[in-house]
XYZ file of C-alpha atoms in Angstrom:
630
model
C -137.686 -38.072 111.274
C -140.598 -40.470 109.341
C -140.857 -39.760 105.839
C -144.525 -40.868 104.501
C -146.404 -40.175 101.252
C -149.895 -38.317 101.377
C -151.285 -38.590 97.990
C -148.188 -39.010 96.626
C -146.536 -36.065 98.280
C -143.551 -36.529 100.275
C -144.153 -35.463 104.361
C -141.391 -35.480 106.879
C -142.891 -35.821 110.247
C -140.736 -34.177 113.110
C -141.128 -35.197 117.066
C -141.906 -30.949 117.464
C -145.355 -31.762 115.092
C -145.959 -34.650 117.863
C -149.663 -33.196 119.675
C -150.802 -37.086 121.378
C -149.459 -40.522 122.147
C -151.717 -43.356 122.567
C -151.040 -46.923 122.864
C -151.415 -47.969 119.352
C -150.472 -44.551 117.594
C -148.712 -40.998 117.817
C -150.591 -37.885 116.556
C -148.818 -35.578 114.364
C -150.077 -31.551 113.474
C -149.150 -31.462 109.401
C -150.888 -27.781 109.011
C -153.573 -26.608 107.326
C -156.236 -28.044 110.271
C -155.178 -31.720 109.423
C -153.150 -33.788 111.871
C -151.676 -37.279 110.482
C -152.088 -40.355 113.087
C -149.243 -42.987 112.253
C -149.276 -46.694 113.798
C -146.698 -47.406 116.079
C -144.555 -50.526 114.665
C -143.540 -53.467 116.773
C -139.888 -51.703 117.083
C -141.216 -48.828 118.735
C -139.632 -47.728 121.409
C -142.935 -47.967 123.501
C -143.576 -51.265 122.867
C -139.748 -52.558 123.978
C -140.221 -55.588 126.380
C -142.925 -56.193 125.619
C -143.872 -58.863 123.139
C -147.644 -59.064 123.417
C -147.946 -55.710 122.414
C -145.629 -55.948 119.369
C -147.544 -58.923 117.852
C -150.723 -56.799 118.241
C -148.901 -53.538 116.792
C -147.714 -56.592 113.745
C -151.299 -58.146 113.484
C -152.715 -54.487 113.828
C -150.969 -53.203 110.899
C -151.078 -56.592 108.866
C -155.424 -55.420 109.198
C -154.873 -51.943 108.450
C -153.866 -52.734 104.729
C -156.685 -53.705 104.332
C -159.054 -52.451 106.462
C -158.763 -48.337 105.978
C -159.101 -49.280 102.056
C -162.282 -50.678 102.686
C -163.363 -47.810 105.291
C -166.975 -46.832 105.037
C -167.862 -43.016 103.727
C -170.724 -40.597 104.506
C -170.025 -41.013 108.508
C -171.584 -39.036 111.046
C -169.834 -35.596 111.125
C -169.057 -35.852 114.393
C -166.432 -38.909 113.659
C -163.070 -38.025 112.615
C -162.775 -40.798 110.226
C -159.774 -41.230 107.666
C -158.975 -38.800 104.643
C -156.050 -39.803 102.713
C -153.847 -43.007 103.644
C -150.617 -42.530 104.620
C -148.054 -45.136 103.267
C -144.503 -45.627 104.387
C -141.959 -44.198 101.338
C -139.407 -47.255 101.842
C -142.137 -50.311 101.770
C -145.389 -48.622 100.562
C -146.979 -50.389 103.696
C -149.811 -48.081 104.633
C -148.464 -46.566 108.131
C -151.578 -44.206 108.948
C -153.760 -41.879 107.702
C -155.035 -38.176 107.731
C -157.839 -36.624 109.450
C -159.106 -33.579 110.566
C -157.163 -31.434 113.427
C -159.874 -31.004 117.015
C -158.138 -27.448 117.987
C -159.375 -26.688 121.853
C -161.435 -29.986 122.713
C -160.625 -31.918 125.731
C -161.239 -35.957 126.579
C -164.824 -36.994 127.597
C -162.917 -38.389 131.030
C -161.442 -35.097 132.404
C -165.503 -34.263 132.643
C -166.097 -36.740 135.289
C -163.218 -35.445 137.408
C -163.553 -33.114 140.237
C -162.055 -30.274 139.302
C -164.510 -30.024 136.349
C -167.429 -29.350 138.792
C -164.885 -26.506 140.301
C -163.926 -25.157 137.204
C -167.706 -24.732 136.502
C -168.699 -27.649 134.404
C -172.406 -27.872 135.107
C -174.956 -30.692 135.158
C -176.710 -29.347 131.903
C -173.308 -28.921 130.139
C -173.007 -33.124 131.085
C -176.588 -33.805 129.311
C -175.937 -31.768 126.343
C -172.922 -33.130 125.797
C -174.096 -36.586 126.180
C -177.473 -35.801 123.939
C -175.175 -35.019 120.886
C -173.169 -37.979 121.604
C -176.110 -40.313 121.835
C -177.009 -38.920 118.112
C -173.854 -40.030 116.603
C -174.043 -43.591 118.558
C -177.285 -44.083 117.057
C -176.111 -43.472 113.124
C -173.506 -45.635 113.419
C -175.659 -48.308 114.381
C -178.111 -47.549 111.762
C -175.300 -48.141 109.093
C -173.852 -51.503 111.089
C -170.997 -49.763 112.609
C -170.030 -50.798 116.364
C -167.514 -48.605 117.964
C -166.507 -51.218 120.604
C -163.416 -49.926 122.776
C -165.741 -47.207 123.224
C -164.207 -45.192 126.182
C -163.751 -41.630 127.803
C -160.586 -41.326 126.399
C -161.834 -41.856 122.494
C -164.526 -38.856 122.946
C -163.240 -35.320 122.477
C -165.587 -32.574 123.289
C -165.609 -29.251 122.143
C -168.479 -26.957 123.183
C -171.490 -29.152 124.003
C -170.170 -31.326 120.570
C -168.713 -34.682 120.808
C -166.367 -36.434 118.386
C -165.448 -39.641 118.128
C -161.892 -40.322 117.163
C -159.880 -43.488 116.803
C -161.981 -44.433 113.546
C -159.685 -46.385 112.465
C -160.629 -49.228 114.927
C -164.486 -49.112 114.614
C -165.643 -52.017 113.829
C -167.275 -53.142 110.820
C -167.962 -56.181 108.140
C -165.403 -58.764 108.674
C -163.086 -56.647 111.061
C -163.565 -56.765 114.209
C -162.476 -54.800 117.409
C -160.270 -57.102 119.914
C -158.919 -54.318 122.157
C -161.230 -53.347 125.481
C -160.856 -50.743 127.621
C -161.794 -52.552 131.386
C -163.957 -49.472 132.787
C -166.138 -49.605 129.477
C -166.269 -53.205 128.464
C -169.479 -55.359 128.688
C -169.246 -57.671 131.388
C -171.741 -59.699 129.665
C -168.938 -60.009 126.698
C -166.404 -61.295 129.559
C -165.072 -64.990 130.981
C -167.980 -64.986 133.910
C -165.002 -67.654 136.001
C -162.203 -65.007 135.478
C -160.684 -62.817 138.343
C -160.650 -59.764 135.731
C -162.480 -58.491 132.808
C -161.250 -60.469 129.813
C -163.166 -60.081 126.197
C -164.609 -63.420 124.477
C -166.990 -62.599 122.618
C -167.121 -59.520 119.942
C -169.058 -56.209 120.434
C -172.593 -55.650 119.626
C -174.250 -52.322 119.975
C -176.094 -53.198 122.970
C -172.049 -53.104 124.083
C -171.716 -49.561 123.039
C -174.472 -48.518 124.939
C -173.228 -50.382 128.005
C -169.856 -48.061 127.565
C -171.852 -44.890 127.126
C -173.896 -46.423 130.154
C -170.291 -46.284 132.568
C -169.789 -42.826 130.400
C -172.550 -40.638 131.643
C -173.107 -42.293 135.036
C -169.005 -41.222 135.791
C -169.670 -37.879 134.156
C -172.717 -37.051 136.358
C -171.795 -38.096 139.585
C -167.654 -37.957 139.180
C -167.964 -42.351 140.073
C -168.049 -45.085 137.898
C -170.822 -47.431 138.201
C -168.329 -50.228 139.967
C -166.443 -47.360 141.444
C -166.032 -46.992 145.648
C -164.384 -49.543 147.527
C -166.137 -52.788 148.234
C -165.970 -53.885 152.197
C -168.226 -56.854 152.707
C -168.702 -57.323 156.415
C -167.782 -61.261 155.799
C -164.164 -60.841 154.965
C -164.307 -64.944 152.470
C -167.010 -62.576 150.006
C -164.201 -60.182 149.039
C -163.269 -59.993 145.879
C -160.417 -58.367 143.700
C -161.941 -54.645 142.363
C -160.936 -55.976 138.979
C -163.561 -58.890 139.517
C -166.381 -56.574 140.572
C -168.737 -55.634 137.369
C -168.047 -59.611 136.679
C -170.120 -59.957 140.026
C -172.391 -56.773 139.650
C -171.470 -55.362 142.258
C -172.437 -51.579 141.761
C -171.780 -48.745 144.349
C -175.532 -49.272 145.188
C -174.502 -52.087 147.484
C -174.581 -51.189 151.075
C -171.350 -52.688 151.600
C -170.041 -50.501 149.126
C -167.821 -47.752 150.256
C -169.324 -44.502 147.966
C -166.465 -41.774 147.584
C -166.687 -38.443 149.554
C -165.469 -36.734 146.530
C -168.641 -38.040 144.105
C -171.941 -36.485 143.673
C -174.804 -38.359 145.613
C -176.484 -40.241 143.209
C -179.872 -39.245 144.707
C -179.751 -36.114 143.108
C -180.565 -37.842 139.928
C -184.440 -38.239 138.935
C -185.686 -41.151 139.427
C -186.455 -42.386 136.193
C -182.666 -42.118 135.572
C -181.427 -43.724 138.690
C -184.229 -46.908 138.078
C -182.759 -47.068 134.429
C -179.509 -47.278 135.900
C -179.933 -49.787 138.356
C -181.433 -51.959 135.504
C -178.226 -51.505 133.357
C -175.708 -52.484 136.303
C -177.381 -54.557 138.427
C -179.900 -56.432 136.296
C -178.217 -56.862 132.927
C -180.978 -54.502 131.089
C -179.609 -53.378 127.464
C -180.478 -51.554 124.345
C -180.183 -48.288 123.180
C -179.701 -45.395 125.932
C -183.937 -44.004 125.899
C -182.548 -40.464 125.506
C -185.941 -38.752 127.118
C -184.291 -39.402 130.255
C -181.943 -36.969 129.287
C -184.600 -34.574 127.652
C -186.529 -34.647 130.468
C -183.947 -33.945 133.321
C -184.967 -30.633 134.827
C -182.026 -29.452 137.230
C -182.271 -27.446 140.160
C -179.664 -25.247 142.375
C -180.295 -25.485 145.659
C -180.338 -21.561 147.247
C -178.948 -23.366 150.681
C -176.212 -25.883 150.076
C -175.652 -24.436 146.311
C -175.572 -28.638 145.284
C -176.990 -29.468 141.855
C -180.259 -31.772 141.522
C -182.589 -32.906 139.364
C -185.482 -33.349 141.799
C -188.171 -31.295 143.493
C -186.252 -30.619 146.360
C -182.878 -30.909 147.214
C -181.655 -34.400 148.716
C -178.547 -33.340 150.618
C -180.917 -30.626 152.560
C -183.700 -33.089 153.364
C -181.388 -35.228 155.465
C -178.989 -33.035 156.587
C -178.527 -32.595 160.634
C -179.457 -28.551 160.992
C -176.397 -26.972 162.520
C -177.366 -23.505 163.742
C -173.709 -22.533 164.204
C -170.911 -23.990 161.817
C -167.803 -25.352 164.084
C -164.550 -23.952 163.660
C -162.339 -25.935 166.150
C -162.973 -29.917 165.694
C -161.407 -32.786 167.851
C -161.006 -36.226 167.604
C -158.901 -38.714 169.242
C -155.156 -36.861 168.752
C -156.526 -34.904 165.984
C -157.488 -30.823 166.183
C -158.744 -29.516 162.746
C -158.915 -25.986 162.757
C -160.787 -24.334 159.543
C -159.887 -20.908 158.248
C -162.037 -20.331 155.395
C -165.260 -21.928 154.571
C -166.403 -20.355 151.059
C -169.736 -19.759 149.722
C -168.191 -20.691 146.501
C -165.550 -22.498 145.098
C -161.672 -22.777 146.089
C -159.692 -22.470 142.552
C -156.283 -22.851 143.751
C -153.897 -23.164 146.660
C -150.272 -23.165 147.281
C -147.344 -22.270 149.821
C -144.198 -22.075 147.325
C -142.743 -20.090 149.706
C -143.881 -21.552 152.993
C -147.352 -18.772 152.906
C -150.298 -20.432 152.234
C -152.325 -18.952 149.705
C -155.259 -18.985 147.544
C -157.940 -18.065 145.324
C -161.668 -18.897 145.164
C -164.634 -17.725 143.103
C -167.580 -16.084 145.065
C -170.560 -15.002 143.233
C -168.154 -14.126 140.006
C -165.818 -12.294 141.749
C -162.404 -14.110 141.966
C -160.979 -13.567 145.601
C -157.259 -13.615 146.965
C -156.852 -14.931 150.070
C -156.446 -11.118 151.796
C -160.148 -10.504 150.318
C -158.761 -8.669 147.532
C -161.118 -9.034 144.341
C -158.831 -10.188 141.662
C -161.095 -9.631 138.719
C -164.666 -10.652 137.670
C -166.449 -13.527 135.780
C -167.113 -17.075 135.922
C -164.095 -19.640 136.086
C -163.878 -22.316 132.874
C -162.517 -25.303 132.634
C -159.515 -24.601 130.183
C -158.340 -22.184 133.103
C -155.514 -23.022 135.410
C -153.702 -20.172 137.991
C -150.631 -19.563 139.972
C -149.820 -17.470 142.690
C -147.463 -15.750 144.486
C -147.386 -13.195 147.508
C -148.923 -10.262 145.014
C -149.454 -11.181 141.391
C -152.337 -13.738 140.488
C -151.845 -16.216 137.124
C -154.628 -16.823 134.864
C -153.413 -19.416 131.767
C -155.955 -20.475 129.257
C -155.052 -22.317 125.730
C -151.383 -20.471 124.978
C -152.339 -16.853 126.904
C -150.986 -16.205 130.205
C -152.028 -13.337 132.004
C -150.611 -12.130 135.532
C -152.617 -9.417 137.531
C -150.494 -7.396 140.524
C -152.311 -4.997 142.907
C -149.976 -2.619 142.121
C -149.505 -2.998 138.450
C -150.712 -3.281 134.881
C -152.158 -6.628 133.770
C -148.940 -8.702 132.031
C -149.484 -10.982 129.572
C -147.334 -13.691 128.436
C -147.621 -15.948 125.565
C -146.933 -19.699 126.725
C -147.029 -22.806 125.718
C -149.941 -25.732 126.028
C -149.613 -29.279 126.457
C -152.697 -31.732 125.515
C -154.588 -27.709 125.610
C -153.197 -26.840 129.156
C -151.336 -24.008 129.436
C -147.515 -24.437 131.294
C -146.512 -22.125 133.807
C -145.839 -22.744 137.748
C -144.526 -20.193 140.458
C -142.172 -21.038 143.268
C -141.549 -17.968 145.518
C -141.427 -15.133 144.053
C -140.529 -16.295 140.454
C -142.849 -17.630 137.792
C -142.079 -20.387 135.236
C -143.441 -20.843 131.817
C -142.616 -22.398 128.473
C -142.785 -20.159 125.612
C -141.951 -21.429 121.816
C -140.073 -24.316 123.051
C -137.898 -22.416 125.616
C -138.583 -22.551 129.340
C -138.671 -19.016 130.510
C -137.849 -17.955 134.262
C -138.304 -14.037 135.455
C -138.950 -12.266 138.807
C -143.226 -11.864 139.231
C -143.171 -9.891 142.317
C -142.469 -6.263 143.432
C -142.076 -3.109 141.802
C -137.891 -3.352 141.009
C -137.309 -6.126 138.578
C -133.588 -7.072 137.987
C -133.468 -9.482 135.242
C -135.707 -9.881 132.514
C -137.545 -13.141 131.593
C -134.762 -15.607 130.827
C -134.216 -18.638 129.306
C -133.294 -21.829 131.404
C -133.508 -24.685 128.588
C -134.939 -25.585 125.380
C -137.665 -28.216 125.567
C -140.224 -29.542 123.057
C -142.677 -27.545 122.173
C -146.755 -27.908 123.023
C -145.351 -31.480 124.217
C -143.953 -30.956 127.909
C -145.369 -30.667 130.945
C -143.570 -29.444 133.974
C -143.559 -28.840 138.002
C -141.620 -26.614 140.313
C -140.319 -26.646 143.636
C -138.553 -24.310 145.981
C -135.088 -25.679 145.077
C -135.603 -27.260 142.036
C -138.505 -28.707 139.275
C -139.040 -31.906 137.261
C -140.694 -32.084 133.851
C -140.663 -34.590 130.888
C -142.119 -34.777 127.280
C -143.078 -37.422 124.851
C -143.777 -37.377 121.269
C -143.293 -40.083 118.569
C -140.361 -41.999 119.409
C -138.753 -39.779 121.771
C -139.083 -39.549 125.737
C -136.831 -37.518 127.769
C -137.531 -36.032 131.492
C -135.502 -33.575 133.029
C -134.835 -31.286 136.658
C -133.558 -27.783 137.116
C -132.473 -25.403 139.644
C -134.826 -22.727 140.529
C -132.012 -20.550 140.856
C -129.715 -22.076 137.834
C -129.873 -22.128 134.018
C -129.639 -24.972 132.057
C -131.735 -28.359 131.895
C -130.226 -32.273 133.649
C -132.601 -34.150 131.071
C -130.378 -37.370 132.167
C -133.217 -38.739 134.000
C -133.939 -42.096 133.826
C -137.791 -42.642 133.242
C -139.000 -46.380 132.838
C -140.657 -47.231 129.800
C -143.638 -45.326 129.448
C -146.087 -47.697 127.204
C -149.539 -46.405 126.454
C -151.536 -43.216 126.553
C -150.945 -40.829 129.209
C -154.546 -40.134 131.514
C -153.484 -37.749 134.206
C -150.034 -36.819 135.990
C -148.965 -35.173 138.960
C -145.994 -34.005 141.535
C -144.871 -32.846 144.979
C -142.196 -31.576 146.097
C -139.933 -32.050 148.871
C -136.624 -29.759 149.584
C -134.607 -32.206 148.226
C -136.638 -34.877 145.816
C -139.874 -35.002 143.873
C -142.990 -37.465 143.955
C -144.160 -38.190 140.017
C -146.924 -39.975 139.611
C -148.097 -40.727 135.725
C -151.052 -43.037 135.147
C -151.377 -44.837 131.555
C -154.058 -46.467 129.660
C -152.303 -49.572 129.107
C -154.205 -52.192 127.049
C -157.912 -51.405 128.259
C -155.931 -51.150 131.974
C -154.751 -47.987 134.011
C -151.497 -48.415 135.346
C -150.033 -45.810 137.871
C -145.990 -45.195 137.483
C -144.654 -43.886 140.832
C -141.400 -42.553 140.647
C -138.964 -40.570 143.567
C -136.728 -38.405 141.785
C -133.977 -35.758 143.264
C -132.599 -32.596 143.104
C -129.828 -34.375 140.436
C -131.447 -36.278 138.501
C -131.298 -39.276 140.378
C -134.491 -42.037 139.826
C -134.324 -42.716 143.409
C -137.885 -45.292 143.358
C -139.989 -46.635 140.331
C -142.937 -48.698 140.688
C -145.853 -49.288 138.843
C -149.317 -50.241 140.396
C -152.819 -51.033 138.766
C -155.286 -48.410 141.609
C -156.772 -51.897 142.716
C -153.283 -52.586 143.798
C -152.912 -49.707 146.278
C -155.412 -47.933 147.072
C -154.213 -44.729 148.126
C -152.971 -44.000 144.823
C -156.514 -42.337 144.252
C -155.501 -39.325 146.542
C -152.596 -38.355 145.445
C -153.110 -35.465 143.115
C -153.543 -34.049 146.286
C -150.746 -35.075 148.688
C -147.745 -33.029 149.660
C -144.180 -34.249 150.899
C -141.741 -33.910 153.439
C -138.051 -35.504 153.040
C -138.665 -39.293 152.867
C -141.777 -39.249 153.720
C -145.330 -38.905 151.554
C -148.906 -37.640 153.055
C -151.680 -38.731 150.868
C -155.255 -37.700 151.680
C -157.776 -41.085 151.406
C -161.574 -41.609 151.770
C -160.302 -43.080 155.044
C -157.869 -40.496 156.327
C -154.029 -39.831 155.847
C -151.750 -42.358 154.824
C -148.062 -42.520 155.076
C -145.981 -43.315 152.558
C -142.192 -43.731 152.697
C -139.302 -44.076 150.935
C -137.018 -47.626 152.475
C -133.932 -48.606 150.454
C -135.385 -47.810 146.930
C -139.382 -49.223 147.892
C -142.366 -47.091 148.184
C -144.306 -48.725 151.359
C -147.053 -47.761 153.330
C -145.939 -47.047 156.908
C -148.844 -45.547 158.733
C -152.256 -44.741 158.875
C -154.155 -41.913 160.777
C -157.972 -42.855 161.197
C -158.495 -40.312 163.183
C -158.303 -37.909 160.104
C -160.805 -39.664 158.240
C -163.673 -37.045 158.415
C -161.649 -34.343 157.458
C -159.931 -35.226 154.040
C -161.263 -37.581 150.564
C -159.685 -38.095 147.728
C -160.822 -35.202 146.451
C -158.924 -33.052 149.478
C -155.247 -31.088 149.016
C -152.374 -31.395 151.416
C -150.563 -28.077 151.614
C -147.177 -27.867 153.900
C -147.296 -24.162 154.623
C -144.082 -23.033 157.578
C -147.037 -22.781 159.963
C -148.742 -25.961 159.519
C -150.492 -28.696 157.636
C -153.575 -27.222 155.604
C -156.707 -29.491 154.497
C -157.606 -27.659 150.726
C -161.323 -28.625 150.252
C -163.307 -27.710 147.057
C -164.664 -25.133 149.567
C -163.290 -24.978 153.010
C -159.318 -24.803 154.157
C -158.694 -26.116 157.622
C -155.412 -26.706 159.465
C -154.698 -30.362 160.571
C -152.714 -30.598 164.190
C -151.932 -34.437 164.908
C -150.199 -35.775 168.592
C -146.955 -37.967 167.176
């Protein structure tokens, strides 16, 4: 426990008030709608072995006396600047400060993901987001304030409003910022001779708008500006991906690779698209001319259902007509077989016990995979679901609600990590954490045994898990403390001896499969202005069986594998280019195989199911089953 003093009031801070961990702070809930954000010191634990980062947390806090005394006042409403210092009761040192609690709001970055656009994020919802942000940009300028690490990840939205948090390292008079984020950062503020971004000269606002440049071109068409994979034809022009905005080399190149899974940027107006090929490719800066944004008029199109902001649709004008849609495809060894191609949008899909199932959203009627209508409305993104053979799960924020043919509605109150609500099924049981306890109970069929039971405590509003059909894996961090666990599906009680590596920085996204008898984890990190991928292979015991950690640039195929599935030893990850193999070989994770044969059938964007019948292709709106000759 951390004892502070708040105007001089003693406050205990306890790891079960921890609600976010970044790289230079943790994020504490005091009550009352205030949350307290305290520095980490250079003897945090997330910071062990690594002595860059504890001279910056040293130099960082040497600033901060200073610094948050001289804070400006009268900001923009929409920045969640400092209240009332926070000073450490041993040394007086000033250790962080208060601020107001964001309930509900969600990072700027999970908008330029995928699922957004399936959990009904629209185009509009983008602009007006992006309008309000633009307003705030534009005061702080006016008063000689440059945000500078200005990223997705420091932008919480809430409605169509976006905050800006992290105040504490705007930058202003004499202080300047020194950290960069290496999506964001101006390349025109970067060693030109270096391999990878690297910062030498301090921001400007011209640098902001660069960042909310990358911001809104990633949030629109779910790619950042130097985003695909580069593949010049002469093999002595490649270059690292690290080295590419240092060379301008935008996913407008024809030698550019553009991901299936991102929007065509054609379906932007032209005006837009011209202003952004200025930005990228020509060095054009200044402040974002926001009647490109006012003037974007979008457009569904009533054939293909794709969003534009044209006169006519782009992805009709120069598609092939197809007067009958295939359902068998062959190529080389490869027979793809779809099943269901929606007219709207595929929600979730699973086989926890070996069925395949799922649940899309057609014309606001949310569909089982037997045709069923589930219920009606329109899906959000703050909703996640689980299934099983007859009960549907709808979590959003910290209610849980479960819907059976042949039953009332239940509802469940659960638990939410970084606002997601917890719960997974795995045959015919469902999993949640409620008030710190994770709760296991029966979800199927009319003669219930057992009541919901207890398997473990856990931290509350802090831990995030995953199930299996033998067994799950979850961890939680908050403050100083870090502890991952497994569990029986059919057992009480929690292993939380697992061995994690250090886990330094602010989490982005994480993920896991499951095989009968270990798990693939795969946590990616903000880790000074860099993401960092940890890949760990954990078993039914506890066992760390693999860790490695990879920058995406590094291996490639660590973009698909939110939606690959598992299969003893052995990993299938879906790729812009087809499957991939990866395998487990005396404690390395190395990639075995490829299958080009696959490569028009799956993206990064696709999900690998392992149903007892067969390999399933999960689309955003088809399902298809994948034969392959050995």
């Amino acid at each position: 426990m951390t004892k502070l003093l708040v105007r001089n009031r003693t406050l205990t801070l306890k790891p079960e008030q921890a609600i976010g961990k970044g790289g230079e702070a943790d994020v504490y809930d005091i009550g009352g709608g205030m949350a307290l954000k305290l520095f980490k010191t250079p003897n945090h634990p997330d910071l062990a072995l690594n002595p860059n980062e504890q001279r910056a947390a040293a130099d960082r806090l040497a600033e901060h006396q200073r610094k948050l005394r001289e804070f400006p006042t009268g900001l923009p409403e929409r920045v969640v600047a400092p209240l009332d210092l926070a000073t450490d009761s041993a040394s007086g040192m000033i250790a962080g400060y208060t601020m107001r609690l964001l309930q509900n709001a969600e990072v700027l970055l999970r908008y330029g993901e995928p699922l957004s656009r399936q959990n009904g994020v629209r185009s509009e919802t983008i602009v007006s987001i992006f309008r309000d942000l633009h307003a705030t940009l534009t005061e702080l300028h006016k008063r000689g304030i440059v945000v500078g690490d200005f990223n997705d990840l420091n932008v919480l939205v809430k409605g169509l409003s976006a905050y800006l948090i992290d105040a504490d390292s705007l930058q202003f008079g004499p202080y300047l910022t020194r950290v960069f984020t290496e999506r964001f950062v101006d390349p025109l503020l970067c060693d030109p001779g270096a391999e990878r971004l690297t910062l030498c000269r301090p921001f400007v606002p011209a640098s902001d708008w660069h960042a909310f440049n990358v911001m809104l071109f990633r949030s629109l068409l779910l790619v950042e500006p130097y985003g695909g994979i580069y593949k010049p034809k002469d093999a002595a022009r490649k270059i690292p991906q690290t080295a590419r905005a240092l060379r301008r080399i935008t996913v407008f190149e024809p030698e550019v690779i553009y991901p299936k899974v991102a929007v065509r940027y054609d379906v932007l107006s032209d005006a837009l698209l011209q202003y952004f090929h200025g930005a990228f490719k020509r060095d054009q800066r200044g402040a974002f001319p926001v009647a490109l944004l006012e003037n974007l008029i979008w457009s569904v199109c009533p054939k293909c259902g794709a969003e534009h902001a044209r006169k006519t649709c782009p992805l009709c004008e120069h598609a092939t007509p197809m007067c009958v849609r295939e359902v068998v495809q062959i190529r080389g060894k490869v027979k793809i077989t779809r099943i269901l191609q929606s007219d709207g949008t595929i929600l979730h899909a699973s086989a926890g016990d070996g069925v395949l199932r799922w649940l899309a959203n057609e014309n606001g009627a949310f569909k089982r995979e037997d045709g069923r209508t589930v219920f009606t409305g329109q899906p959000s993104p703050a909703m996640r679901f689980a299934l099983t053979a007859r009960t549907t799960w709808i979590g959003s924020g910290q209610k849980l609600i479960g819907i059976s043919h042949d039953s009332q509605p239940r509802p469940e109150n659960v638990d939410a990590c970084g606002g997601r609500p917890q719960f997974a099924c795995a045959g015919d049981s469902l999993f949640w954490l409620r008030d710190g306890c994770l709760m296991r109970q029966s979800s199927d069929g009319p003669n219930i045994a057992l009541g919901p039971e207890s398997i473990g405590t856990v931290l509350p509003q802090q831990t995030t898990f995953w199930v299996g059909r033998r067994f799950g894996f979850g961890f939680y961090r908050a403050g100083q403390l870090g502890v991952a666990f497994v569990f029986g599906t059919r057992s009480r009680g929690l292993n939380d001896s697992v061995k994690l590596p250090p886990l330094n920085g602010q989490l982005v996204s994480a993920s896991c499969t499951f095989a009968e008898e270990r798990c693939w984890v795969f946590l990616t990190l903000q880790q000074a202005g860099q993401l960092l991928t940890h890949t760990l292979v954990v078993n039914a015991d506890g066992n760390v069986e693999a860790s490695e950690l990879h920058a995406l640039d590094e291996a490639e195929w660590l973009a698909g594998v939110a939606g690959a599935c598992a299969t003893n030893k052995m990993l299938l990850v879906p790729t812009d280019e087809g499957l991939v193999r990866i395998e487990l070989d005396n404690g390395r994770i190395v990639q075995t195989r490829t299958f080009p044969d696959t490569e028009p059938f799956v993206d990064t964007g696709s999900r690998l199911i392992l149903a007892r019948d067969g390999l399933y292709i999960v689309g955003s709106r088809s399902i298809s089953r994948l034969d392959m000759e050995p």
